[in-house]
Tab-separated table of C-alpha atoms in Angstrom:
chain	number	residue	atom	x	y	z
W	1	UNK	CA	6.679	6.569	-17.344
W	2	UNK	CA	3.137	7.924	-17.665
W	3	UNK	CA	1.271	9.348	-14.450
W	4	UNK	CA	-0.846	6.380	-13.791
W	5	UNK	CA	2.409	4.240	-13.475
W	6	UNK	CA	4.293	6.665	-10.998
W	7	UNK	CA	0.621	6.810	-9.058
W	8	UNK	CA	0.306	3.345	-8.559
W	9	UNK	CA	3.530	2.636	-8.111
W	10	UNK	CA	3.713	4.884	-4.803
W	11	UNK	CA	0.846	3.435	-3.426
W	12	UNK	CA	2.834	1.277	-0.410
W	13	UNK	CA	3.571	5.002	0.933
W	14	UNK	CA	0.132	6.686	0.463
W	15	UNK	CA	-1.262	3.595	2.691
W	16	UNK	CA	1.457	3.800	5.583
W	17	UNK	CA	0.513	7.795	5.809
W	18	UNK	CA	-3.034	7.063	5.745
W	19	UNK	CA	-2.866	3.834	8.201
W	20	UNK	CA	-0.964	6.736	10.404
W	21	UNK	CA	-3.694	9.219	10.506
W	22	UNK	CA	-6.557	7.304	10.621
W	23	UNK	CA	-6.502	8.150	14.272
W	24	UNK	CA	-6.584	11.422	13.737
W	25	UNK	CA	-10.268	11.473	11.920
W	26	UNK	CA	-11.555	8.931	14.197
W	27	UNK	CA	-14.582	11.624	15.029
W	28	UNK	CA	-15.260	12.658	11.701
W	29	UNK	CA	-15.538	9.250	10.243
W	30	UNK	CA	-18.134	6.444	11.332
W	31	UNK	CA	-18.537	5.351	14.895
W	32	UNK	CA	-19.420	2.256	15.920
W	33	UNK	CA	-23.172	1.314	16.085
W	34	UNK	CA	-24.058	4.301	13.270
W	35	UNK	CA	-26.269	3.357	10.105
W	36	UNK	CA	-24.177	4.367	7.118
W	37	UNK	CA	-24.436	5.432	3.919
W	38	UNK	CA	-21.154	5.224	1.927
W	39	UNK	CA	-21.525	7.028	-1.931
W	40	UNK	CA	-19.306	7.878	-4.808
W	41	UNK	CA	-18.943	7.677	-8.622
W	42	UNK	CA	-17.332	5.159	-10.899
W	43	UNK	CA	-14.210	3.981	-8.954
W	44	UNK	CA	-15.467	6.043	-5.566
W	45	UNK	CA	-18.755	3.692	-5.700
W	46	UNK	CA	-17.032	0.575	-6.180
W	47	UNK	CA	-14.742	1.618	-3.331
W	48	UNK	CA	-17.926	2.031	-1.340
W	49	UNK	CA	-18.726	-1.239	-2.145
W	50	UNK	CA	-16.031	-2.478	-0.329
W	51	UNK	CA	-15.632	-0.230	2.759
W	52	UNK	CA	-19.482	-1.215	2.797
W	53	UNK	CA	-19.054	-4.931	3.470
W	54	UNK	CA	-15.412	-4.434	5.857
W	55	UNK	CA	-17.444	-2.222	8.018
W	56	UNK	CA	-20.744	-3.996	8.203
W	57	UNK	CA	-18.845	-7.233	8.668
W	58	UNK	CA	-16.781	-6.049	11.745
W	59	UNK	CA	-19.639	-5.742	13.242
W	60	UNK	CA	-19.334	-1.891	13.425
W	61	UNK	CA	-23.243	-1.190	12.160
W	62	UNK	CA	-25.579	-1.568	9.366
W	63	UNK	CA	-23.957	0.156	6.396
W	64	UNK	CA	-24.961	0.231	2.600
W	65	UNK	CA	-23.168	1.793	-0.765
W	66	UNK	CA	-25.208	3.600	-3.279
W	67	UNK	CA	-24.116	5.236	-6.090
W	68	UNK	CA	-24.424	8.964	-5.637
W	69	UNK	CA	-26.958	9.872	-8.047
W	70	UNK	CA	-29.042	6.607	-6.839
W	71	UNK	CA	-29.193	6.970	-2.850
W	72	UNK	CA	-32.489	6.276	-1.589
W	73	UNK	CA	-34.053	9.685	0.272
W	74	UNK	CA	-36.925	7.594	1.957
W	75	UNK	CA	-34.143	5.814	4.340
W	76	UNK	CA	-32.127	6.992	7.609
W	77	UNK	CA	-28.809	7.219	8.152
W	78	UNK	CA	-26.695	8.492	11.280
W	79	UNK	CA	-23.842	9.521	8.147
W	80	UNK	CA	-23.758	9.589	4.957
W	81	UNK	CA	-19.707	9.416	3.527
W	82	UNK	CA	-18.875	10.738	0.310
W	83	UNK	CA	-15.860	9.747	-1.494
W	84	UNK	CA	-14.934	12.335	-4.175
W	85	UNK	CA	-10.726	12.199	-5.276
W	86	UNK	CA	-11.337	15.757	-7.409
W	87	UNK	CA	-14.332	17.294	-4.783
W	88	UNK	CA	-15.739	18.393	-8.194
W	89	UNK	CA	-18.173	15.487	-9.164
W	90	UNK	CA	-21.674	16.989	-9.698
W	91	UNK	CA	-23.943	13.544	-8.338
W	92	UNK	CA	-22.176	13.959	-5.020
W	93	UNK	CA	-21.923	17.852	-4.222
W	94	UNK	CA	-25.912	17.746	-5.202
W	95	UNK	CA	-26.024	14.812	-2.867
W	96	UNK	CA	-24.398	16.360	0.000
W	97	UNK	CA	-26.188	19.836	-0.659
W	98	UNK	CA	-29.651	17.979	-0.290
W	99	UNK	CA	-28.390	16.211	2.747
W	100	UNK	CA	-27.181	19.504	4.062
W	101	UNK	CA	-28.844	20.181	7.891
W	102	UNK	CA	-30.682	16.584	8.119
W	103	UNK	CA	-28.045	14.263	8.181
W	104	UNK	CA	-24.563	14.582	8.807
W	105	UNK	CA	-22.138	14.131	6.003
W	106	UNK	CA	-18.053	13.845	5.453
W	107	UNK	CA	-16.348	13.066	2.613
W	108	UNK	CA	-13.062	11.964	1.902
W	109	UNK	CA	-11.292	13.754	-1.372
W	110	UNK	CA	-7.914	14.609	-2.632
W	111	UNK	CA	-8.166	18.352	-3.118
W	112	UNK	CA	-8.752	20.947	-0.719
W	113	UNK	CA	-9.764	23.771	-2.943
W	114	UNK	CA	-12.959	22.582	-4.294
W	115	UNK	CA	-16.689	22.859	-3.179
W	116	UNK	CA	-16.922	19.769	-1.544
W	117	UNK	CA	-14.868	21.528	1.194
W	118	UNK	CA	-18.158	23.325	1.932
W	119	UNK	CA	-20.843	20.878	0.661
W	120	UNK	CA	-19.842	18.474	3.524
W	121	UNK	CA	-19.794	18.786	7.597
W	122	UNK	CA	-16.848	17.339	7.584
W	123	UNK	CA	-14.144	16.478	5.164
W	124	UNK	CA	-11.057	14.616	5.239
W	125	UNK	CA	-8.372	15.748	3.042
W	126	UNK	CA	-5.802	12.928	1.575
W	127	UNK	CA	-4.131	15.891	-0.622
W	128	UNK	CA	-1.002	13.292	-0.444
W	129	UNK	CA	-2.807	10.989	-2.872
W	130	UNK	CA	-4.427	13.243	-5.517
W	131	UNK	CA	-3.283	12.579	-8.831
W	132	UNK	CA	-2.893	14.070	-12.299
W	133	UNK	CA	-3.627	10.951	-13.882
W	134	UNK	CA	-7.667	10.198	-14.921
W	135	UNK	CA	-7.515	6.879	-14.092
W	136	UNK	CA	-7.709	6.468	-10.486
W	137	UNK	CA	-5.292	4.548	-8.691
W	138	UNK	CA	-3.677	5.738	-5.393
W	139	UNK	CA	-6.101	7.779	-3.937
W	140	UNK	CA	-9.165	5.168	-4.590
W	141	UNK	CA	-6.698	2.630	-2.461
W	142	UNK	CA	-5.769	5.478	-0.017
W	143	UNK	CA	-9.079	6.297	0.889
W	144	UNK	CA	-9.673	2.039	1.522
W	145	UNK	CA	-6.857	1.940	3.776
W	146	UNK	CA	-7.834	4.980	5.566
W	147	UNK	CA	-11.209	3.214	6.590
W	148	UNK	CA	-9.758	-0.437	7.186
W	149	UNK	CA	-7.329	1.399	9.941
W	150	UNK	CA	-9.856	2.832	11.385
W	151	UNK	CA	-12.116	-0.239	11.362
W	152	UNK	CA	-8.827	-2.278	12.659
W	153	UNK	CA	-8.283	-3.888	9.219
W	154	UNK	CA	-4.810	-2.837	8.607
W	155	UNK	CA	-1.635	-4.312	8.820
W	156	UNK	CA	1.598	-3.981	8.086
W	157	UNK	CA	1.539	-6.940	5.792
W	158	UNK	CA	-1.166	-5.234	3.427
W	159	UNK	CA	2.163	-3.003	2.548
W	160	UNK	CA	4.240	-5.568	2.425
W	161	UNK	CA	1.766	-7.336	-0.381
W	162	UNK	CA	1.420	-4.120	-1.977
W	163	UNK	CA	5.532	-4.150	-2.628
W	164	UNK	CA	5.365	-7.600	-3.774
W	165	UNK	CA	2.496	-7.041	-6.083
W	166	UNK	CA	4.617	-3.479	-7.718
W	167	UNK	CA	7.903	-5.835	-8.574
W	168	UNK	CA	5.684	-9.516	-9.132
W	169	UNK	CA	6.056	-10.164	-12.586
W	170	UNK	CA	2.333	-10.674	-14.183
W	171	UNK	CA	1.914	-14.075	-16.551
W	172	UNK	CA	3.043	-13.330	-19.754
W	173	UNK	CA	-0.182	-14.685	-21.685
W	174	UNK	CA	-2.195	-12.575	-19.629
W	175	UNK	CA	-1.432	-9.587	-21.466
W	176	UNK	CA	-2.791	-11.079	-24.762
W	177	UNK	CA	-5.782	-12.441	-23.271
W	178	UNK	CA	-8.962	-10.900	-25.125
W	179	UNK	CA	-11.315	-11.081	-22.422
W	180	UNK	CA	-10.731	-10.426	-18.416
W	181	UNK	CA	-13.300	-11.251	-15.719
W	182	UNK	CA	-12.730	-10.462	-12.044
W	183	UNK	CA	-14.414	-12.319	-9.389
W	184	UNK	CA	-14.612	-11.422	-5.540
W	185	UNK	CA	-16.344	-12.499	-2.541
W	186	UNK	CA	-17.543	-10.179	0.767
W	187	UNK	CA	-15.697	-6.831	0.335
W	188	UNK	CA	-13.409	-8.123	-2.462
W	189	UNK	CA	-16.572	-7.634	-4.770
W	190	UNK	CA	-16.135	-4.109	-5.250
W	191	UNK	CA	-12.514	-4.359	-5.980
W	192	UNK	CA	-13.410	-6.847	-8.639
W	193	UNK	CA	-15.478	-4.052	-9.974
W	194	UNK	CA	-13.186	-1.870	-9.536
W	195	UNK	CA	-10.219	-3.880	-11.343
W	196	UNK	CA	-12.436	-4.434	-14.205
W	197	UNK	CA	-13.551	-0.667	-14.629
W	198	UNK	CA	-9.203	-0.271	-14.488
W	199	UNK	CA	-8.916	-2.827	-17.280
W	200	UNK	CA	-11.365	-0.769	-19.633
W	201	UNK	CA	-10.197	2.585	-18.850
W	202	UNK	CA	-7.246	2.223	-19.581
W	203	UNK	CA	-6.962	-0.325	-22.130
W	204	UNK	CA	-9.886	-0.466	-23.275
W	205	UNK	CA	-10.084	-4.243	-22.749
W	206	UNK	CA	-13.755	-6.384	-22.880
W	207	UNK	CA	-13.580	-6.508	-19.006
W	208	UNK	CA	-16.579	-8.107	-16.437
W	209	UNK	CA	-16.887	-8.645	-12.835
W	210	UNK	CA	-18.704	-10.894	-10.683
W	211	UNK	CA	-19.366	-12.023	-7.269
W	212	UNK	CA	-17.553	-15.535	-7.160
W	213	UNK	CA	-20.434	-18.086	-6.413
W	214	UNK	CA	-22.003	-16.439	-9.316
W	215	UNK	CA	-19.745	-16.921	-11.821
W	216	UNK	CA	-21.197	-21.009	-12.701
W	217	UNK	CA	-24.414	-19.089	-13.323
W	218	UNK	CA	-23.976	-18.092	-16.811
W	219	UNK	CA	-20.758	-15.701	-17.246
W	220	UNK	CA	-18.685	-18.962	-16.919
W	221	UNK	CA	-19.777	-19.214	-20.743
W	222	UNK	CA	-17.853	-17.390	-22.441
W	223	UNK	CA	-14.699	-18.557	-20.398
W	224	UNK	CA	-12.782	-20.355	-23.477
W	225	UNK	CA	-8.784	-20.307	-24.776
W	226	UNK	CA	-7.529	-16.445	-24.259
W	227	UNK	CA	-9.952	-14.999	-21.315
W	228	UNK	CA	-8.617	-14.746	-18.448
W	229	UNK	CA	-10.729	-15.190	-14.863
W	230	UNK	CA	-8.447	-13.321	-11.956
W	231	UNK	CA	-9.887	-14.123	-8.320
W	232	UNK	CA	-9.298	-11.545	-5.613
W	233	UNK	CA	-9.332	-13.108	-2.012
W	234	UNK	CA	-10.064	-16.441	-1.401
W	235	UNK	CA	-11.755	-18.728	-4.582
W	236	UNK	CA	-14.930	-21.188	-3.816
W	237	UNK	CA	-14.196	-24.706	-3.930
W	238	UNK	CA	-13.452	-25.935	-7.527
W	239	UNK	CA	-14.061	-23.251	-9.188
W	240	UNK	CA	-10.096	-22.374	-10.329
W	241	UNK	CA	-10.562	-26.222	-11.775
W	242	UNK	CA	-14.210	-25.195	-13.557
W	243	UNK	CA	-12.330	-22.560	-15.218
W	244	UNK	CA	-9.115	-24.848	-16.008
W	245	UNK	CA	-11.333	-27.395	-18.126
W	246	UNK	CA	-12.608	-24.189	-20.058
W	247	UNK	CA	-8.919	-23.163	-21.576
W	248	UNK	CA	-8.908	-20.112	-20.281
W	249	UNK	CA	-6.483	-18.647	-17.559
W	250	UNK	CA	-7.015	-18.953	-13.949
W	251	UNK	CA	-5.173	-16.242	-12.035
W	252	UNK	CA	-5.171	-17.056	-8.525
W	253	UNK	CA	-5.225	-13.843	-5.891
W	254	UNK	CA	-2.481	-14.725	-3.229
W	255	UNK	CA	-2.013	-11.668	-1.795
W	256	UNK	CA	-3.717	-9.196	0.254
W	257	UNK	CA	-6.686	-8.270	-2.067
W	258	UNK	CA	-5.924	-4.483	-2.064
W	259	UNK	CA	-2.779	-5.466	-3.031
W	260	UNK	CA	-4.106	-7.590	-5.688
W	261	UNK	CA	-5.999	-4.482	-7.333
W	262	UNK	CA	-2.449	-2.700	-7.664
W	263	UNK	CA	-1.259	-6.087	-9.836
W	264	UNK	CA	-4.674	-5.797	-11.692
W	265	UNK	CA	-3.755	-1.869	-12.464
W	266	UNK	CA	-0.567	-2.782	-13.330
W	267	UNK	CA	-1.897	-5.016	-15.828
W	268	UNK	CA	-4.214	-2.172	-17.193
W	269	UNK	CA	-1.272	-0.291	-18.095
W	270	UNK	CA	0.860	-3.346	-19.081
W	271	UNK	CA	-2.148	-4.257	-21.943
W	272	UNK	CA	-2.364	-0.468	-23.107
W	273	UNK	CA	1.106	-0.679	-24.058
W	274	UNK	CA	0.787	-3.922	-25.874
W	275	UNK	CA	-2.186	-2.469	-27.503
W	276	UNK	CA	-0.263	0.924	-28.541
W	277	UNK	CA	-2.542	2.618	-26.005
W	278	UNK	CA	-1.774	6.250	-23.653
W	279	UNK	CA	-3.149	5.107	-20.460
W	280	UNK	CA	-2.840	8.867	-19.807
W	281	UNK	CA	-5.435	9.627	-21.876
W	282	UNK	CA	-8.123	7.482	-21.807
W	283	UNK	CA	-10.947	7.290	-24.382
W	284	UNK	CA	-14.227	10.106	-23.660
W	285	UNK	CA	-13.258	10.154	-20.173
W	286	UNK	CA	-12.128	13.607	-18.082
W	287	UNK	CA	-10.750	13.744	-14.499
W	288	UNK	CA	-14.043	14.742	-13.073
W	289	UNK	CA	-17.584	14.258	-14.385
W	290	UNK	CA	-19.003	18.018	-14.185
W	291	UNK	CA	-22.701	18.428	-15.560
W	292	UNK	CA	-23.741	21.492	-16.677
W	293	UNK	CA	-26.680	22.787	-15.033
């Protein structure tokens, strides 16, 4: 089994420790009514995305993602939270550094012996879901369920999906498909992101990712006989039946949408093999994206 397999495949446990302690961190994390900033990197920025939308939708304050490199300095924020899994990622720690005695800062990361331990006010530590793998699966998720606990998101049946979608098996043609697109709506757009970036990481698959509603408006085009469209969350009217006229497969999201990004990284690693791929080692890729100065 290679590291990204036993990762995601003890993700269930990572989110019941993390839906536990989200109490814990309720001052370090946003409070209600707070303008937020949420940043990261590849998978951490698409995990923004989403915390982005659950937050500002339950109505707990205005609250934007930005990709670290690309957050806007003219704007105010009450917080600005960082998610880093390796604490090492140069766009953030220059980030926080800048942000360092004018706005307050925490950041969420996997390892407690790196300089984002010092770059933030506060940091939350989810050394439980580190990994050795590159490709990130558990702590990405981790750090989601962390913030839909404490934004009362969670439930019990988000783990229960997240079982189901470890032992589902995944369509059989889906793993020869040549083409995958991922389509969200609301919060779910970011994992649709994020389950695309998954899909070429690791398998170096032609991979895109839209919002839903804009799928008719051109990426619908190149839907033909071996793509495959997966929707995460719930799928506009007639649009699984668009893509069924096409010929290519629709893959309808059932479960919890989290738990639909652990079927979409099990199919990552599931296409790697039937492409004679090491998901292990992914292609020009390293852990943590370190620029020298």
């Amino acid at each position: 089994m290679t590291y990204v397999e036993d990762e995601l495949n003890s993700q269930p446990e990572c989110w019941i420790r993390a839906a536990a302690e989200a109490r814990r961190y309720r001052e370090v994390l946003p409070a209600l009514g707070e303008r937020v900033a949420i940043v990261g990197c590849g998978t951490s920025y698409f995990m923004a995305q989403a915390i982005a939308t659950l937050r500002e939708g339950a109505g707990q304050g205005e609250t934007d993602a930005f990709a670290a490199s690309e957050f806007p300095h003219g704007r105010t924020y009450d917080r600005v939270l960082a998610l880093t899994r390796s604490g090492t990622t140069t766009e953030v720690l220059q980030l926080l550094r800048e942000l360092k005695g004018h706005t307050r800062t925490t950041a969420i990361t996997a390892d407690p012996h790196t300089p984002v331990m010092t770059a933030a006010d506060e940091v939350i530590v989810l050394d439980f879901a580190d990994e050795r793998s590159v490709v990130q699966t558990r702590f990405a998720t981790t750090a989601v369920t962390l913030l839909r606990a404490h934004l009362g998101l969670h439930t019990d049946a988000v783990v229960a999906d997240a079982r189901t979608a470890l032992v589902a098996e995944l369509p059989q043609q889906l793993v020869a498909c040549t083409q995958f697109t991922f389509l969200g709506r609301g919060w779910t757009v970011g994992l649709a992101n994020e389950a695309g970036l998954k899909m070429r990481e690791a398998s170096l698959s032609w991979t895109e990712a839209y919002p839903a509603m804009e799928y008719r408006h051109g990426p619908i085009s190149i839907t033909t006989h071996g793509t495959a469209t997966w929707m995460l969350g719930e799928a506009p009217e007639g649009l699984a039946q668009q893509v069924g006229a096409t010929g290519g497969l629709w893959i309808e999201g059932g479960l919890d949408p989290l738990a639909e990004l652990v079927r979409a990284q099990r199919l990552a690693v599931a296409v790697a093999a039937y492409r004679d791929l090491d998901p292990d080692r992914p292609r020009h890729l390293t852990r943590s994206v370190i620029l020298a100065p």
